[in-house]
PDB file of C-alpha atoms in Angstrom:
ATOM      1  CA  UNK A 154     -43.446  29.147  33.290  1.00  0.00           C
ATOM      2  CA  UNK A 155     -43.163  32.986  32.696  1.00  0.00           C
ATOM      3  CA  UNK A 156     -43.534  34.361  29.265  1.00  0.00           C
ATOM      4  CA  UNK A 157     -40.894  34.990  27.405  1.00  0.00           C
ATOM      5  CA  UNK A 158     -40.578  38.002  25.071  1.00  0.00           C
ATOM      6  CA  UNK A 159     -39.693  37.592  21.410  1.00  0.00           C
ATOM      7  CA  UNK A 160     -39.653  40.045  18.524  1.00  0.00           C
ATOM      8  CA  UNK A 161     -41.862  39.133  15.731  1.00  0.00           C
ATOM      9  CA  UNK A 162     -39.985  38.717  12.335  1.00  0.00           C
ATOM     10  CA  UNK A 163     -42.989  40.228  10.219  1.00  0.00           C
ATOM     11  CA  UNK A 164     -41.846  44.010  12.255  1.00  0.00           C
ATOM     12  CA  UNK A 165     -38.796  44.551  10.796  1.00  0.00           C
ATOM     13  CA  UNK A 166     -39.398  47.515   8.407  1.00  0.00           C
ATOM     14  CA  UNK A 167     -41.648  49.645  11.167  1.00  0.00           C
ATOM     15  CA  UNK A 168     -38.494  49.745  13.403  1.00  0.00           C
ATOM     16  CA  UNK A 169     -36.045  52.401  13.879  1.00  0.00           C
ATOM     17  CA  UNK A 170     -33.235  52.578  11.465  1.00  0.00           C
ATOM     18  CA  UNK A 171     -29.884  50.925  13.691  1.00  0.00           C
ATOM     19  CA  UNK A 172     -26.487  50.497  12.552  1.00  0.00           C
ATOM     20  CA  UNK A 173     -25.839  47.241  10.539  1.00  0.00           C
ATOM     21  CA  UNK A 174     -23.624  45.632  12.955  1.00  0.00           C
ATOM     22  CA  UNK A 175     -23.236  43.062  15.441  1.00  0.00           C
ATOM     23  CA  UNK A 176     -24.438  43.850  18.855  1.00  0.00           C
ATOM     24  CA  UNK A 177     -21.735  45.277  20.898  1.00  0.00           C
ATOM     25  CA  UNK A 178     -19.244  45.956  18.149  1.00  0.00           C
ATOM     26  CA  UNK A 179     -17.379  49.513  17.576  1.00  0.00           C
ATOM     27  CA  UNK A 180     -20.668  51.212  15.508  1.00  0.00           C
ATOM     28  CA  UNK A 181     -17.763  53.533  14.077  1.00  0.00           C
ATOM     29  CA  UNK A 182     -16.556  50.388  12.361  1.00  0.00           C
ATOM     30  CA  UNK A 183     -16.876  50.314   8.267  1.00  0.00           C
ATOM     31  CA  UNK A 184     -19.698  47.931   8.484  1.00  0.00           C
ATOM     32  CA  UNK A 185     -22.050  47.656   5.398  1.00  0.00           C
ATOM     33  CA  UNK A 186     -25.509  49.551   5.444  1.00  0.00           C
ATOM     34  CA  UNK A 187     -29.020  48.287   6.220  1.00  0.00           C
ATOM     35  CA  UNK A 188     -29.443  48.189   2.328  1.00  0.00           C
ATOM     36  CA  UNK A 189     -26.523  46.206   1.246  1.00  0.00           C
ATOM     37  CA  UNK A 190     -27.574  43.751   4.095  1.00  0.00           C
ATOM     38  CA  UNK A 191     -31.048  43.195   3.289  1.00  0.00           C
ATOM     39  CA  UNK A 192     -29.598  43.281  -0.636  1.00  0.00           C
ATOM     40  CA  UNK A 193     -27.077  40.370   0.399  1.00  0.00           C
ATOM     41  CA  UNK A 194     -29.588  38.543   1.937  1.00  0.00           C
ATOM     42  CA  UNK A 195     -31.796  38.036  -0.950  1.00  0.00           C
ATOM     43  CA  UNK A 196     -28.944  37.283  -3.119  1.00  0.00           C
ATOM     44  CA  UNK A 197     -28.116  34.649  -0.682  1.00  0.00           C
ATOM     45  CA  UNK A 198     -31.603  32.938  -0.048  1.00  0.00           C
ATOM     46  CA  UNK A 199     -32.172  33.402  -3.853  1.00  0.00           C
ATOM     47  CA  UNK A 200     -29.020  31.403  -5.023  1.00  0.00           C
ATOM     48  CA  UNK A 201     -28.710  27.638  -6.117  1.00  0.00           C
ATOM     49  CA  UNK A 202     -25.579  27.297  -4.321  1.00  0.00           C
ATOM     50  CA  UNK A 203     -27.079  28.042  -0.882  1.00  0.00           C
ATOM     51  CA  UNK A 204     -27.478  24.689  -0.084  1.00  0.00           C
ATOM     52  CA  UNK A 205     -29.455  25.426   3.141  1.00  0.00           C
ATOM     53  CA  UNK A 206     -33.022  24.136   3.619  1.00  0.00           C
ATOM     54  CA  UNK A 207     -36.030  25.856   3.654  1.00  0.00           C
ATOM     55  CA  UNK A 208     -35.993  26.192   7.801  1.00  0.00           C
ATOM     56  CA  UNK A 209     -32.592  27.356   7.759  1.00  0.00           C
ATOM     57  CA  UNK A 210     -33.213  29.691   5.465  1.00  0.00           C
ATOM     58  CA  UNK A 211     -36.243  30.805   7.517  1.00  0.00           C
ATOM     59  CA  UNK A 212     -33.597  30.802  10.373  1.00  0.00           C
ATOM     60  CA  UNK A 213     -31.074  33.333   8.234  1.00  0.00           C
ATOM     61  CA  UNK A 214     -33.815  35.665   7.450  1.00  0.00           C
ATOM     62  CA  UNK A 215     -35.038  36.005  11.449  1.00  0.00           C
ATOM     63  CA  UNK A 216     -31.540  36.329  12.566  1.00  0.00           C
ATOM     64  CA  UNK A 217     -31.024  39.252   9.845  1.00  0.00           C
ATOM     65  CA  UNK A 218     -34.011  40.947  10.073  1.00  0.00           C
ATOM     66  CA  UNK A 219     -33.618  40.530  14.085  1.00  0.00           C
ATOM     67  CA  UNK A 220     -30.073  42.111  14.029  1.00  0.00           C
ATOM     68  CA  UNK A 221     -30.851  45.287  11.644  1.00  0.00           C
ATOM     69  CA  UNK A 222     -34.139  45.990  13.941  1.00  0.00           C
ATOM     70  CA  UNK A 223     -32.058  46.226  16.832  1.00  0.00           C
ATOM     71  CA  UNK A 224     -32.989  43.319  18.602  1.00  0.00           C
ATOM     72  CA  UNK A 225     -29.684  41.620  18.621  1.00  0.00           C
ATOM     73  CA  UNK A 226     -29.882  40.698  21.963  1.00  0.00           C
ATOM     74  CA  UNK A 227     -32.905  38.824  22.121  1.00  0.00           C
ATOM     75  CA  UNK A 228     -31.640  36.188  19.730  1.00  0.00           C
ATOM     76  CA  UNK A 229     -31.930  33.331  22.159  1.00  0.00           C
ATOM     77  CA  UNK A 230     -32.188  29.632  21.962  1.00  0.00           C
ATOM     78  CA  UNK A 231     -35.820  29.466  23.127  1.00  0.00           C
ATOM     79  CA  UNK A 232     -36.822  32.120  21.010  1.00  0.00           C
ATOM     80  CA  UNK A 233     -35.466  31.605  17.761  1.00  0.00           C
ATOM     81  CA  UNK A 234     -37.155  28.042  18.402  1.00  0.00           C
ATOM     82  CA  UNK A 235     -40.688  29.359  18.990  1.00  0.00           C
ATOM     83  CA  UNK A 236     -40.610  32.013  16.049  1.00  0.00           C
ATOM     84  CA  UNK A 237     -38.838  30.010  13.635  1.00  0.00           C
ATOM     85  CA  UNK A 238     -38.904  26.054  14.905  1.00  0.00           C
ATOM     86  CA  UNK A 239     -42.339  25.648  15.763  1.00  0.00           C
ATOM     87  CA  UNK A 240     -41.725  24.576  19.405  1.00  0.00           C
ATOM     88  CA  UNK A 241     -43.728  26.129  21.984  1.00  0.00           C
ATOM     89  CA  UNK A 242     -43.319  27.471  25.474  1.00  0.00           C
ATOM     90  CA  UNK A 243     -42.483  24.018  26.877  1.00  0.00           C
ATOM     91  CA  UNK A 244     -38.906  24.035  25.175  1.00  0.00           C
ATOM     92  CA  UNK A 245     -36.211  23.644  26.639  1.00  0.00           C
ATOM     93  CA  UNK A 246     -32.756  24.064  25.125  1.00  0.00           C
ATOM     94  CA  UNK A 247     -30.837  21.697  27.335  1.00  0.00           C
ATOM     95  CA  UNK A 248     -32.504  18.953  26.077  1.00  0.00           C
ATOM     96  CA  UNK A 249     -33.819  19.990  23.038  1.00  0.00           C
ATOM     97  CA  UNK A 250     -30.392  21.016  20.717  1.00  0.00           C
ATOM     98  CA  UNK A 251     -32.142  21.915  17.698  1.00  0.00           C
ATOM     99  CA  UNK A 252     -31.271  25.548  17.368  1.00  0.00           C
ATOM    100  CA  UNK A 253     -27.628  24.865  18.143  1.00  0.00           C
ATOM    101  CA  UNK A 254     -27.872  21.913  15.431  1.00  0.00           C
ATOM    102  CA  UNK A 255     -29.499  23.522  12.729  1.00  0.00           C
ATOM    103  CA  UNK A 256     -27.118  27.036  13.573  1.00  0.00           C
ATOM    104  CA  UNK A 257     -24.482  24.664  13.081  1.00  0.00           C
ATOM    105  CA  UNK A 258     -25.628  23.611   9.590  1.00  0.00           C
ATOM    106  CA  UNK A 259     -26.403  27.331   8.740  1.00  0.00           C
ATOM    107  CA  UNK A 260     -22.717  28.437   9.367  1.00  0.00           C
ATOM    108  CA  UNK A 261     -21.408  25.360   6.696  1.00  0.00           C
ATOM    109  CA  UNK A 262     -24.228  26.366   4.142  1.00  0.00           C
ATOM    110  CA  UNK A 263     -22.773  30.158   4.399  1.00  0.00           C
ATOM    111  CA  UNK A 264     -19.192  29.035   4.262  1.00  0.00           C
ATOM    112  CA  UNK A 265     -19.737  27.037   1.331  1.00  0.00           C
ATOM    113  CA  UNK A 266     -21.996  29.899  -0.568  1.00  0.00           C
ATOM    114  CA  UNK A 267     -18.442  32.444  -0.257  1.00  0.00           C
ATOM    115  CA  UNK A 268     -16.434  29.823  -1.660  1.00  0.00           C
ATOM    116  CA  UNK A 269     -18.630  29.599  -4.710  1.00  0.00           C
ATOM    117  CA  UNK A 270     -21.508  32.038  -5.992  1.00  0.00           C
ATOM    118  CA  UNK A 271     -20.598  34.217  -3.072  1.00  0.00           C
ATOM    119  CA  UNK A 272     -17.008  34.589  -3.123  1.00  0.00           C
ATOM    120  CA  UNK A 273     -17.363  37.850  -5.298  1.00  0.00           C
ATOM    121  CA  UNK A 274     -20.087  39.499  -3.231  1.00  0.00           C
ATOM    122  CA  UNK A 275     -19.596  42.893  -1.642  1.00  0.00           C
ATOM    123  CA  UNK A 276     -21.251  41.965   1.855  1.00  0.00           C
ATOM    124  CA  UNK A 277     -20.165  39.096   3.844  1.00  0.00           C
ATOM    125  CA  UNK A 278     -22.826  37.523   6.556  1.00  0.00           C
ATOM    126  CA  UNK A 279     -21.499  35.368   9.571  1.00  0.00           C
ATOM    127  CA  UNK A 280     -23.191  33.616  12.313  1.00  0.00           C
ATOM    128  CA  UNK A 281     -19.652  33.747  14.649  1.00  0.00           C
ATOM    129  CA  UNK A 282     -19.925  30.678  16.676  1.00  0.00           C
ATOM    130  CA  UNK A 283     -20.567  30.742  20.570  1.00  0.00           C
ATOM    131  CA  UNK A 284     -24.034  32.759  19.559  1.00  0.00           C
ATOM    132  CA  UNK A 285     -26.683  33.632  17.413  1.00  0.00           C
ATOM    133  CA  UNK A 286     -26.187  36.955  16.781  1.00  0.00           C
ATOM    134  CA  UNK A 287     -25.144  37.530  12.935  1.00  0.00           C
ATOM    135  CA  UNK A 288     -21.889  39.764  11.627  1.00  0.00           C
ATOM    136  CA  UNK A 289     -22.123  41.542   8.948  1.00  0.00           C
ATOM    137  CA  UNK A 290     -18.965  42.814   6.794  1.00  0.00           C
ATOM    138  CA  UNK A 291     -17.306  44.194   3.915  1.00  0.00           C
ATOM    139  CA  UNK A 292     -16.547  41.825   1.410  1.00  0.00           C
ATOM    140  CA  UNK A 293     -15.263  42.825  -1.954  1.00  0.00           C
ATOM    141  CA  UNK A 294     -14.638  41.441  -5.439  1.00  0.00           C
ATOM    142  CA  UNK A 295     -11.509  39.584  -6.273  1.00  0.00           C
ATOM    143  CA  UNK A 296      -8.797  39.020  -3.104  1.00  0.00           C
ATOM    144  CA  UNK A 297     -10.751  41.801  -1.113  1.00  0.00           C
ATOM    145  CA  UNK A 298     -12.611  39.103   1.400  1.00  0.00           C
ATOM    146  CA  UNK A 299     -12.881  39.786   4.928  1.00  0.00           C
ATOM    147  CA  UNK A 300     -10.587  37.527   7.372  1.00  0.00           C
ATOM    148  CA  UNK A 301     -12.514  34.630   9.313  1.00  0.00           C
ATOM    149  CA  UNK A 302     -12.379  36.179  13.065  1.00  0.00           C
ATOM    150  CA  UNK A 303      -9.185  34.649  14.809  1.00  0.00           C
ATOM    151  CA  UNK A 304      -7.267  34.495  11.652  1.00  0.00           C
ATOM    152  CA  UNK A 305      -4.665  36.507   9.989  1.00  0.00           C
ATOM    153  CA  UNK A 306      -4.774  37.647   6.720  1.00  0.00           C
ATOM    154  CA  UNK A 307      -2.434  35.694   4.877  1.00  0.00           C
ATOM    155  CA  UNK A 308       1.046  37.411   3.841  1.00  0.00           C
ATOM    156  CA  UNK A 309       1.473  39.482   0.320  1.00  0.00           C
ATOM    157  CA  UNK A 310       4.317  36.977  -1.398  1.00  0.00           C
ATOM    158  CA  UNK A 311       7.383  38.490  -1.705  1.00  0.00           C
ATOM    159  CA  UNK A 312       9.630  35.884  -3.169  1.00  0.00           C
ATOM    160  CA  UNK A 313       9.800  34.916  -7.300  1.00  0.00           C
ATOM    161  CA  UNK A 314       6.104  33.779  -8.250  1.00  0.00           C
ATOM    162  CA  UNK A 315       6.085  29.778  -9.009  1.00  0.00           C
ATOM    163  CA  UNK A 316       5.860  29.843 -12.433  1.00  0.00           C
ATOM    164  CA  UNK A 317       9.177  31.874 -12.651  1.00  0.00           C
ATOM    165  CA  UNK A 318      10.765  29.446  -9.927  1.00  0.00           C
ATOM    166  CA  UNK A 319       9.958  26.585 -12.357  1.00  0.00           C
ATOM    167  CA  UNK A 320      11.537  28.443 -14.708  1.00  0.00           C
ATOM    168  CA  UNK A 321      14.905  28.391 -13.348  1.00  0.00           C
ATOM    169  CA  UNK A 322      15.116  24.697 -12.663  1.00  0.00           C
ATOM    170  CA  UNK A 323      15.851  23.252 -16.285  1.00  0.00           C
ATOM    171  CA  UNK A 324      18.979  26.186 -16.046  1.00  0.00           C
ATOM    172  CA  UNK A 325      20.177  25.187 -12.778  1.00  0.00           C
ATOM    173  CA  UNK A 326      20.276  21.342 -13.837  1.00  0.00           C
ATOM    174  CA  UNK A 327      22.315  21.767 -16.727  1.00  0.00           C
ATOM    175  CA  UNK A 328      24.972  23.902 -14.846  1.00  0.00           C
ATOM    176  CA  UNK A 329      25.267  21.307 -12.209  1.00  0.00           C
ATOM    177  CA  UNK A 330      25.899  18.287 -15.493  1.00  0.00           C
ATOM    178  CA  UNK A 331      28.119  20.663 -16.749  1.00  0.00           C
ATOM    179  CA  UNK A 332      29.741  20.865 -13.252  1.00  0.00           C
ATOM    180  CA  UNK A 333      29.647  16.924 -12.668  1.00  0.00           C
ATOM    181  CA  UNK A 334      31.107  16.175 -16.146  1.00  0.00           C
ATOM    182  CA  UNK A 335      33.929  18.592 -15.838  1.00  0.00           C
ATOM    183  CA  UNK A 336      35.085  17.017 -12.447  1.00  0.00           C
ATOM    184  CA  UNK A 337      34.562  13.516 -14.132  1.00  0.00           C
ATOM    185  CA  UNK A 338      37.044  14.269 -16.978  1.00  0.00           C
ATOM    186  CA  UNK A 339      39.768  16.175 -14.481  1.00  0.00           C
ATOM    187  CA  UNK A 340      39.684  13.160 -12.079  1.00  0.00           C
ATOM    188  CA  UNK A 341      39.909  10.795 -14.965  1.00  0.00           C
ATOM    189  CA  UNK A 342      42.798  12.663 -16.205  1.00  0.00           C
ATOM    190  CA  UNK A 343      44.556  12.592 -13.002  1.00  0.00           C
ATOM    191  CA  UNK A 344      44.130   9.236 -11.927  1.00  0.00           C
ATOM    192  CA  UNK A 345      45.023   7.988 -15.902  1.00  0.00           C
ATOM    193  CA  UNK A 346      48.450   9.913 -14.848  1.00  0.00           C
ATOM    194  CA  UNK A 347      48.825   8.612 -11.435  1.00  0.00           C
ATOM    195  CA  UNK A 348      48.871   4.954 -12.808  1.00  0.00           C
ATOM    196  CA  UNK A 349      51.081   5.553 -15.782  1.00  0.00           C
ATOM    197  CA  UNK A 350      55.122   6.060 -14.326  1.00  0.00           C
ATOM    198  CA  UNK A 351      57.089   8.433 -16.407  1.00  0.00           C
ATOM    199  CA  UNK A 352      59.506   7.376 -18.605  1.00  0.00           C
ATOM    200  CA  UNK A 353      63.274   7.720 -18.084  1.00  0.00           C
ATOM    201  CA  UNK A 354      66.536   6.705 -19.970  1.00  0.00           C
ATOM    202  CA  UNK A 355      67.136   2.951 -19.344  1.00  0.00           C
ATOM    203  CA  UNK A 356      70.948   3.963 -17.994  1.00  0.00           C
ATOM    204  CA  UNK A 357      70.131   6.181 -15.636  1.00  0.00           C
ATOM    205  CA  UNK A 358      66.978   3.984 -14.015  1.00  0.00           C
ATOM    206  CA  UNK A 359      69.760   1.328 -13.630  1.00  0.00           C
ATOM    207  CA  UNK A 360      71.776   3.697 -11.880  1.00  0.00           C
ATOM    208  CA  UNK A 361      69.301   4.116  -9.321  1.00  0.00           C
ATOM    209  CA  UNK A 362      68.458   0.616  -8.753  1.00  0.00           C
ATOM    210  CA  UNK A 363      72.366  -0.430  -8.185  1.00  0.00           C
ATOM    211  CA  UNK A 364      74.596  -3.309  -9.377  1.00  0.00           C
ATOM    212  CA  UNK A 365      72.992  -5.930 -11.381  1.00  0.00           C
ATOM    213  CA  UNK A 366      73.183 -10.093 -11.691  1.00  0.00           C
ATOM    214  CA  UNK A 367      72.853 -11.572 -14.874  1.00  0.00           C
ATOM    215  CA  UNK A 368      72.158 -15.018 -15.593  1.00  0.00           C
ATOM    216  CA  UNK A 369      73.487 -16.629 -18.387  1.00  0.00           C
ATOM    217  CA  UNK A 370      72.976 -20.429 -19.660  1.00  0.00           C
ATOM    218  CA  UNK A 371      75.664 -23.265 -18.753  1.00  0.00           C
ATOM    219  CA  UNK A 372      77.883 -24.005 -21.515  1.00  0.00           C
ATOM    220  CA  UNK A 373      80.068 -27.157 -21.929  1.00  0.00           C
ATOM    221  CA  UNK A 374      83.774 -26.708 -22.170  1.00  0.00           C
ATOM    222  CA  UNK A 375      84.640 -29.881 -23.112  1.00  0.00           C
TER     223      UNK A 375
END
């Protein structure tokens, strides 16, 4: 088997200064320094709510301090598991999954780190997935956070906040008793009206109905 090259992790701080970005993105792009970076990192590995173990943590740290020495592009399966897993030059990452396992794990620990302790911090490391190369962004206090790649940010709301839309319900439900109660007296009214015939002088409603038969008792003549 021919030797495979991997950077050491222990040679970060002899090699030349790069920008702190993921390989083959726009270096013109407003991407955090090589201080903030190695700053964010400690606050990461240093926090209670980076739930990570100790390997992956090992595993952040290489992939960092691989990606600001320039050596993005030799983060590879087989050697991120000889420098950081242990395994030696027999492995073989089509049988052995452990680096995609364990960079599956890292990207859940880092998710949930931003929604808690890390949701305020001003520089936001990724491991996008489909590699092992890490991103590293702005992120900003308070409703500053970068987008998740693929995503849009979501939209500023432009209608009435919900509080005030709660408002206005107790309002419209008293116009629309006020509207219900108003048609229940008027058709009340009407049909009250409908059943009730108008009254008329008795001559002239016997007019109207014609000549008339009365019928009077027998009496006896005799």
């Amino acid at each position: 088997m021919t030797e495979k090259s991997i950077g050491a992790p222990g040679d970060v701080g002899h090699a030349r200064p790069r920008p702190a970005a993921r390989a083959g993105s726009d270096p013109s792009a407003d991407a955090p320094s090589r201080e903030a970076v190695s700053e964010q990192l400690g606050r990461i590995l240093s926090s209670p709510s980076f739930q990570a173990s100790e390997r992956r943590k090992r595993f952040l740290a290489f992939l960092v301090g691989e990606a600001l020495a320039g050596r993005g592009d030799r983060l590879k399966g087989y050697g991120i598991a000889v420098a950081v897993f242990g395994r030696d030059d027999s492995f073989d990452p089509q049988t052995d999954p452990v680096v995609r396992l364990e960079a599956r794990r890292l990207r859940r620990d880092l998710e949930h780190y931003y929604l808690t302790a890390g949701r305020d911090d001003p520089v936001r490391i990724d491991i996008p997935k489909g590699g092992y190369v890490p991103a590293f962004g702005r992120h900003g206090p308070g409703g500053g956070r970068m987008a998740a790649a693929g995503t849009a940010a979501a939209p500023a709301e432009t209608s009435d906040p919900p509080a005030r839309r709660l408002s206005l319900w107790p309002n419209a439900i008293g116009l629309i008793l006020v509207l219900l109660l108003g048609l229940g007296t008027g058709a009340w009214v009407l049909l009250d009206r409908a059943g009730t015939p108008p009254a008329a002088p008795r001559q002239a409603r016997g007019a109207e109905q014609g000549p008339a038969l009365a019928v009077v008792p027998f009496e006896t003549l005799v």
